[in-house]
Short mmCIF file of C-alpha atoms and ligand atoms in Angstrom, two decimals:
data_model
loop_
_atom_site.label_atom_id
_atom_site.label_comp_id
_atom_site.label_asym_id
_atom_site.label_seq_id
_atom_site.Cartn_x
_atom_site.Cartn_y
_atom_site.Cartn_z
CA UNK A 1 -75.69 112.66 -56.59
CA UNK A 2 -75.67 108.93 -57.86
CA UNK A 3 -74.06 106.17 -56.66
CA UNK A 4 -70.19 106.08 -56.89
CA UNK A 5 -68.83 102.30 -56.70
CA UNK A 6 -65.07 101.82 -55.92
CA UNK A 7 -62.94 100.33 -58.58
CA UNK A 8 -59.17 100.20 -57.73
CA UNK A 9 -58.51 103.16 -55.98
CA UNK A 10 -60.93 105.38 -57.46
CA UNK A 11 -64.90 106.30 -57.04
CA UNK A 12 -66.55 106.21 -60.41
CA UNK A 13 -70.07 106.97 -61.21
CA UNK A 14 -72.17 103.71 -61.30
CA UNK A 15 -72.54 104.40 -65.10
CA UNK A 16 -68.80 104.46 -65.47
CA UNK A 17 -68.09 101.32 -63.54
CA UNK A 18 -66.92 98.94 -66.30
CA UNK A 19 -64.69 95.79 -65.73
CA UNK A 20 -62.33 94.94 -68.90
CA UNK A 21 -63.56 91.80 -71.03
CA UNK A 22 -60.41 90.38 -70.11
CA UNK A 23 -60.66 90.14 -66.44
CA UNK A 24 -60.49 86.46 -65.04
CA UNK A 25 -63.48 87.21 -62.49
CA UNK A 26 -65.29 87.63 -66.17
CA UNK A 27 -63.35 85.09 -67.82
CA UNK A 28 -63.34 82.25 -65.63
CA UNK A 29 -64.92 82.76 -62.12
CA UNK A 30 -61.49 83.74 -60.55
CA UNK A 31 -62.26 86.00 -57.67
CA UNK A 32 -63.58 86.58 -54.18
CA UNK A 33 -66.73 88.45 -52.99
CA UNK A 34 -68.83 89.67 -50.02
CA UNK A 35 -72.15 90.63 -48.91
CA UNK A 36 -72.35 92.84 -46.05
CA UNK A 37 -75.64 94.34 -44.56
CA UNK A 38 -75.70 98.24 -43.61
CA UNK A 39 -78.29 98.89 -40.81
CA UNK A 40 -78.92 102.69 -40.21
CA UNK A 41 -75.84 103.66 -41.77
CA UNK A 42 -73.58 101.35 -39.73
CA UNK A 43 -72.25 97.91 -41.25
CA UNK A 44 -72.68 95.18 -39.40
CA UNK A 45 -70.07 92.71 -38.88
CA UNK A 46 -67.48 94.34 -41.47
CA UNK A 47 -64.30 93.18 -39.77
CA UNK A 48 -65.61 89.50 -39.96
CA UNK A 49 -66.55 90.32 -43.86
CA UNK A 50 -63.42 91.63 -44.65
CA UNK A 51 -61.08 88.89 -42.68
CA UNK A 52 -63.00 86.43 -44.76
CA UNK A 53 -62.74 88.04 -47.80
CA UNK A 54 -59.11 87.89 -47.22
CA UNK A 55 -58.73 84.74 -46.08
CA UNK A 56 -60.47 83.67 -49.62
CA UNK A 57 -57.94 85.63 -51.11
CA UNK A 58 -55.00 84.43 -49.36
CA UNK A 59 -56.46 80.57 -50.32
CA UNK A 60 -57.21 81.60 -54.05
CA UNK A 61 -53.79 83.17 -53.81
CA UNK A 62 -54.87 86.75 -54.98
CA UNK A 63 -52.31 89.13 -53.31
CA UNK A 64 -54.26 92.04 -51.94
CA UNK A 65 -52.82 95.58 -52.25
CA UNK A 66 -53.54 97.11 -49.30
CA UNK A 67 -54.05 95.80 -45.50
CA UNK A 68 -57.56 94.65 -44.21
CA UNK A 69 -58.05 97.76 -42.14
CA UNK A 70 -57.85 99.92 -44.87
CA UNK A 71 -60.38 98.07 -47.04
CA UNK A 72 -62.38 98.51 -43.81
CA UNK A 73 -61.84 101.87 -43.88
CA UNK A 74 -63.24 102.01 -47.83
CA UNK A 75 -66.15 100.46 -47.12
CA UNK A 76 -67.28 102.60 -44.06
CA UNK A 77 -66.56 105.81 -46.66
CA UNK A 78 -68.09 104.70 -49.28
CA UNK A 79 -70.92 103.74 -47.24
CA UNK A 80 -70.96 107.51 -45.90
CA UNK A 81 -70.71 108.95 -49.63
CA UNK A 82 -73.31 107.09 -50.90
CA UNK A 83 -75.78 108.01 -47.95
CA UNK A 84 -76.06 104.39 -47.38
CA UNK A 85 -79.40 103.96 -44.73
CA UNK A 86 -80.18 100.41 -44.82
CA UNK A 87 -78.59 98.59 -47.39
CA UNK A 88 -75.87 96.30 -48.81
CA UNK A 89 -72.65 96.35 -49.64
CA UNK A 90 -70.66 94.26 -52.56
CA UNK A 91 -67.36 93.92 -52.48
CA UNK A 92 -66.05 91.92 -55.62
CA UNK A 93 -62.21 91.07 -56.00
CA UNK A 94 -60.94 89.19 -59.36
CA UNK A 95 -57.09 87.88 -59.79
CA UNK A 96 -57.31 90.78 -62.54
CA UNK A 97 -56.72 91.12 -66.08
CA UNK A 98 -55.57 88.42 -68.20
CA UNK A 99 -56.24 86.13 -70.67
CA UNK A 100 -55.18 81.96 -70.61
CA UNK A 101 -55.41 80.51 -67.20
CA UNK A 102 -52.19 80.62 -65.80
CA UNK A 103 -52.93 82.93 -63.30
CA UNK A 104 -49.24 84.38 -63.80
CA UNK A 105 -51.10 86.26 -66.60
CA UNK A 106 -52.68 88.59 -63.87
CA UNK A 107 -50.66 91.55 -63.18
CA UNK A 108 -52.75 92.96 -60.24
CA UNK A 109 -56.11 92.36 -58.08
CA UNK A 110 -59.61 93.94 -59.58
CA UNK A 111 -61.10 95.28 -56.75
CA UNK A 112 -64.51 96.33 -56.86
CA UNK A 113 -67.07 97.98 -53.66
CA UNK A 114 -70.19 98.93 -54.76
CA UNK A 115 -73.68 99.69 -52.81
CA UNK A 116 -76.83 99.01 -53.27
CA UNK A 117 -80.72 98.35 -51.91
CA UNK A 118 -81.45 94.88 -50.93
CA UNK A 119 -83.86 92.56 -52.08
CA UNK A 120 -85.34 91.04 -49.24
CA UNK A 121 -87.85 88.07 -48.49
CA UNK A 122 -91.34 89.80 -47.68
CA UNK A 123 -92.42 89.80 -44.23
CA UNK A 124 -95.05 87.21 -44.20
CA UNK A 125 -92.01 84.74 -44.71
CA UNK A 126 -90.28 85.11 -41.23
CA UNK A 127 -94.22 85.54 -40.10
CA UNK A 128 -95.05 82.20 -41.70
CA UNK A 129 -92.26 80.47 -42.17
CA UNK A 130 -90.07 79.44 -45.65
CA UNK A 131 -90.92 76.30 -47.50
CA UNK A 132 -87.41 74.88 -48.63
CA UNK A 133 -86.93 71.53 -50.84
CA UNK A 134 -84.20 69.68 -51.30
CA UNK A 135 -82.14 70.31 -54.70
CA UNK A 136 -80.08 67.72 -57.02
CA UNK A 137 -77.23 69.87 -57.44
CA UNK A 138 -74.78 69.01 -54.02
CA UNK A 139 -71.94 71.63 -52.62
CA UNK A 140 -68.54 71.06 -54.41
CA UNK A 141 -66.21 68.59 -52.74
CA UNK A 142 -63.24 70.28 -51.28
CA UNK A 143 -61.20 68.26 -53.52
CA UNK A 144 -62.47 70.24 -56.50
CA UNK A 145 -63.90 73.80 -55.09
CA UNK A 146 -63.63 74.49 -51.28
CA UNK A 147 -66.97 75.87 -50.05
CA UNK A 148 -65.30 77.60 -47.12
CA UNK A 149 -63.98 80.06 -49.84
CA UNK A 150 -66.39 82.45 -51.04
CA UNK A 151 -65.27 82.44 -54.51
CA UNK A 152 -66.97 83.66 -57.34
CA UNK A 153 -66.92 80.36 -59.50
CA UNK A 154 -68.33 78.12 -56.77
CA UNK A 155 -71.16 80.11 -56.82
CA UNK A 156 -72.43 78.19 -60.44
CA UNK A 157 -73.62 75.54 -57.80
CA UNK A 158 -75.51 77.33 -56.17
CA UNK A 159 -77.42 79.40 -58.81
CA UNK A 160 -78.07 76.08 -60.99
CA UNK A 161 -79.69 74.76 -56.53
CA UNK A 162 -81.48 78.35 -57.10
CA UNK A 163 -82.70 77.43 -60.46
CA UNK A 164 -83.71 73.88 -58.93
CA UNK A 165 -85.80 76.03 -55.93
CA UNK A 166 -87.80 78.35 -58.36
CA UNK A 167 -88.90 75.84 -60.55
CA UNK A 168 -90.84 74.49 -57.85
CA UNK A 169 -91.64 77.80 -56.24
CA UNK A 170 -89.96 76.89 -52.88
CA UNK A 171 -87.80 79.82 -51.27
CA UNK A 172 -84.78 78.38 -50.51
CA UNK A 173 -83.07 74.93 -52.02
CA UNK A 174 -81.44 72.81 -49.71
CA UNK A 175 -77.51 71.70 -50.66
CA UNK A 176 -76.42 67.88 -50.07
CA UNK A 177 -72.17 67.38 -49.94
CA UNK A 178 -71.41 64.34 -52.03
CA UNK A 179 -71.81 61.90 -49.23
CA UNK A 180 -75.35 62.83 -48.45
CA UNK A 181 -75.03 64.81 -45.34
CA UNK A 182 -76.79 68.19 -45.13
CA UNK A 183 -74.72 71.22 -46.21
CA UNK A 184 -76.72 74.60 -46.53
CA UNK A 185 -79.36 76.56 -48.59
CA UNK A 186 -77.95 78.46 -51.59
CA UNK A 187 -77.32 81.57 -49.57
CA UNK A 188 -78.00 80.61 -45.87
CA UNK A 189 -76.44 78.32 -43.36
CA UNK A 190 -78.97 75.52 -42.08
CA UNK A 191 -79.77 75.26 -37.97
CA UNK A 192 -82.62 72.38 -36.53
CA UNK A 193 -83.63 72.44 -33.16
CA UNK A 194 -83.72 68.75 -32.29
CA UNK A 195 -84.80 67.45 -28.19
CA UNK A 196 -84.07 71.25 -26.81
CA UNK A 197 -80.12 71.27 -28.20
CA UNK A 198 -79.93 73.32 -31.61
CA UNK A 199 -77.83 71.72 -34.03
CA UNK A 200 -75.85 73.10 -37.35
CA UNK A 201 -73.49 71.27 -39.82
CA UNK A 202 -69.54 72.10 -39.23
CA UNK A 203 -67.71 73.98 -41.99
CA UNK A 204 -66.29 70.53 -43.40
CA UNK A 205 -69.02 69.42 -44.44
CA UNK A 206 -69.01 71.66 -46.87
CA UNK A 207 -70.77 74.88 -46.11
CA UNK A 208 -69.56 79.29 -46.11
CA UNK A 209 -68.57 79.58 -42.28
CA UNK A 210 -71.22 82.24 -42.40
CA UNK A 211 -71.12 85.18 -40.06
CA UNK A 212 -74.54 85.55 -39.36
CA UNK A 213 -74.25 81.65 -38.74
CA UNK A 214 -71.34 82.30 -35.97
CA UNK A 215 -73.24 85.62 -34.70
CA UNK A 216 -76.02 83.19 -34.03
CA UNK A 217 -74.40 80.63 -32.69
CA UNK A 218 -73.26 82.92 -30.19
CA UNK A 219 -76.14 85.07 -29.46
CA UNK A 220 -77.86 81.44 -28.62
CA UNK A 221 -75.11 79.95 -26.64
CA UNK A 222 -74.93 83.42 -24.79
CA UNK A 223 -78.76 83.01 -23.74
CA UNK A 224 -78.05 79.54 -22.46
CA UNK A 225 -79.13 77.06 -25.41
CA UNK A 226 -76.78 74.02 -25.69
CA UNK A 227 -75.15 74.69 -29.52
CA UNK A 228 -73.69 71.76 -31.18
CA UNK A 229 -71.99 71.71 -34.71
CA UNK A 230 -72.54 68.27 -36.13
CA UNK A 231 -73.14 66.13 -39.54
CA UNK A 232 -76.93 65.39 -39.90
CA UNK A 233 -79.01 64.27 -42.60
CA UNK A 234 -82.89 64.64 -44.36
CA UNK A 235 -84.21 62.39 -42.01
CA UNK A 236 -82.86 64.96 -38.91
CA UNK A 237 -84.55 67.77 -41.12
CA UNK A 238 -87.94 66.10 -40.95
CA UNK A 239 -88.24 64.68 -37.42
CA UNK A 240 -86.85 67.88 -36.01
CA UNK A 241 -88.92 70.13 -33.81
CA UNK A 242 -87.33 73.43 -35.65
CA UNK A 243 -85.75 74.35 -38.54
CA UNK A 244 -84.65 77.96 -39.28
CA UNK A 245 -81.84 79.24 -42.16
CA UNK A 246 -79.29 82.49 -41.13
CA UNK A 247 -77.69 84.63 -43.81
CA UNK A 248 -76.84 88.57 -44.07
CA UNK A 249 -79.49 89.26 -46.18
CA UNK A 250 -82.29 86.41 -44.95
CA UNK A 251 -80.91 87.39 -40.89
CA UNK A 252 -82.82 84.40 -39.22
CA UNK A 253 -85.73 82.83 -41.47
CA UNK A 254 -87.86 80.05 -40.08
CA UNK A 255 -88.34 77.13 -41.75
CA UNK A 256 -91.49 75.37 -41.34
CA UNK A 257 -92.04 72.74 -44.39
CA UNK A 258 -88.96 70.82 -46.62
CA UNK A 259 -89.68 68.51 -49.31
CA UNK A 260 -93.57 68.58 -48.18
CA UNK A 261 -92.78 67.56 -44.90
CA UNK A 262 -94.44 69.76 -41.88
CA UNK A 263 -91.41 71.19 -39.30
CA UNK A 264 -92.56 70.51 -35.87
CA UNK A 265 -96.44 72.11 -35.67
CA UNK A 266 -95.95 74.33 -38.54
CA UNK A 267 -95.09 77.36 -37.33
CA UNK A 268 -92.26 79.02 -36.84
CA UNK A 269 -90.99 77.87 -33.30
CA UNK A 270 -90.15 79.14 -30.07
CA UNK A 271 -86.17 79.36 -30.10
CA UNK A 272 -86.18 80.17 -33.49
CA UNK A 273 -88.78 83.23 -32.45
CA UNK A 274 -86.50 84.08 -29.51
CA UNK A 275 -83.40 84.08 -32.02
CA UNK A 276 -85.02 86.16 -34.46
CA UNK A 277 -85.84 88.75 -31.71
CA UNK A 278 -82.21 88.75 -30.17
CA UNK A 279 -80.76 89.07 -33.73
CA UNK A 280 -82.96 91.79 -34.35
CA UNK A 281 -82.06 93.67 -31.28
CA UNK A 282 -78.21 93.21 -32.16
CA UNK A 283 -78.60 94.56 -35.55
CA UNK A 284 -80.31 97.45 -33.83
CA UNK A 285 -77.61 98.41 -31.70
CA UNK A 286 -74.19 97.19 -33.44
CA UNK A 287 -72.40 98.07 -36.17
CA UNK A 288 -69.46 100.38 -37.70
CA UNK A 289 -69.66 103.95 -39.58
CA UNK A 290 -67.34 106.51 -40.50
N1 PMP B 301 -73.94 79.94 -47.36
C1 PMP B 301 -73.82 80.47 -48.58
C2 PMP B 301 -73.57 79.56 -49.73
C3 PMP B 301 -73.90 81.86 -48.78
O1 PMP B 301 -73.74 82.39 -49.99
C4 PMP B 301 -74.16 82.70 -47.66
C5 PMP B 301 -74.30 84.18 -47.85
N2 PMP B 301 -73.05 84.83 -47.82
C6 PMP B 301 -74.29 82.09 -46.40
C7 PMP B 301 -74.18 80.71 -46.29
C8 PMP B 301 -74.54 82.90 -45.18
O2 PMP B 301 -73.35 83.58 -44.83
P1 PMP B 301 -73.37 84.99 -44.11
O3 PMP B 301 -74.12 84.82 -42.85
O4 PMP B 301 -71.95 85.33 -43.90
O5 PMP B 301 -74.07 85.93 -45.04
#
């Protein structure tokens, strides 16, 4: 059987799955999303996925239908239907159908869950290490888009920072905010390890409050590394002794060269090793199913 994706209620084949021209996510970037990893069948961190995606919607003011559990609940059986192994899962929500911008137009929520493989770096990246470079296009100000939200029309940022990052053949681009101050790579959250304490911007300044971020942050604190959030800028990125980039599809990438400066010796680093390893052995053993 193919793939069924979820569209409002009902499991369509993939073929089928057709969004009306009219729909503001199409129109104008008005919706939500989430990425969520599946790890022998279980999906990992879904709860945190689906309170964000919720709290987006609450912000972009995109009533929901039903109650977070039960989109919980759709996930882990569409997950199950599909014969999801290790994989991904998209869930895309739009203000609905409508055309003009008052969002008043928009009679109900498209709400879209669909799975699929992942496209992954290869393995001699988290071997080697990622070569990142900074890119001219910054994070949105809060004032205009809030980067907190995961919403579909912020993400024109980041694909024009992706753009930037393949031109030049680096794997990642790194995101300014406006003032200068690192934000994050186009998909991942940014940590340095800096004088033995390992250090990550705070959500204001203008980053996704990622969850393999947090799940890091505590895995780390939990084996007794001193964790501050805190501004920093390119000059902390160069002189640091480690650099490494979390995200549900990159898990925990070193970082070992940005803007053709060496990281530390080169090589991916010790805590960022010891990281990888314990983030490894939690995707291993935790996760939901049906
Ligand atoms: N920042 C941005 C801009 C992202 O798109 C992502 C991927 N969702 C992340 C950070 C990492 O977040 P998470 O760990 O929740 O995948």
């Amino acid at each position: 059987m193919g793939q069924l994706v979820y569209m409002n209620g009902n499991l369509v084949p993939v073929e089928d799955a057709k969004v009306s021209v009219y729909d503001h996510g199409f129109l104008y970037g008005d919706g939500a999303f989430e990425g969520i990893r599946v790890y022998g069948g279980r999906v990992f961190k879904l709860k945190e996925h689906i309170d964000r995606l919720y709290m987006s919607c609450r912000v972009l003011m995109i009533p929901l239908p039903d109650p977070a559990e039960s989109m919980v609940q759709t996930v882990l059986d569409l997950v199950k239907t599909n014969d999801v192994g290790d994989g991904y899962v998209r869930i895309t929500v739009s203000r609905g159908v409508g055309l003009g911008l008052d969002p008043r137009v928009c009679k109900s929520a498209t709400i879209v869950i669909m799975t699929d493989k992942l496209a992954l770096y290869p393995p001699e990246m988290y071997k080697n290490g990622l070569e990142v470079v900074t890119v001219s296009t910054r994070v949105p100000p809060a004032q205009s888009i809030e980067p907190r939200v995961k919403s579909l029309g912020k993400y024109l940022c980041n694909i024009q920072a992706k753009i930037e990052a393949n031109r030049v053949g680096a794997g990642e681009g790194l995101m300014l905010n406006v003032e200068g101050y690192v934000a994050e790579a186009t998909g991942d959250n940014i940590f340095l390890i800096k004088s033995g304490e390992i250090i990550t911007p705070p959500p204001y300044a203008g980053i996704l409050a990622g969850i393999t971020r947090s799940t890091v942050i505590e895995l780390a604190r939990s084996k007794g590394y001193n964790v501050r959030e805190t501004m920093f800028t390119l000059f902390d990125v160069y002189t640091a002794d480690e650099c490494f980039l979390t995200g549900t599809a990159a898990e925990v990438i070193p970082v070992v060269r940005v803007d053709a400066r060496i990281i530390g010796n080169g090589i991916p680093g010790q805590v960022t090793l010891d990281l990888m390893c314990a983030f490894h052995d939690l995707t291993n053993g935790v996760g939901t199913s049906a």
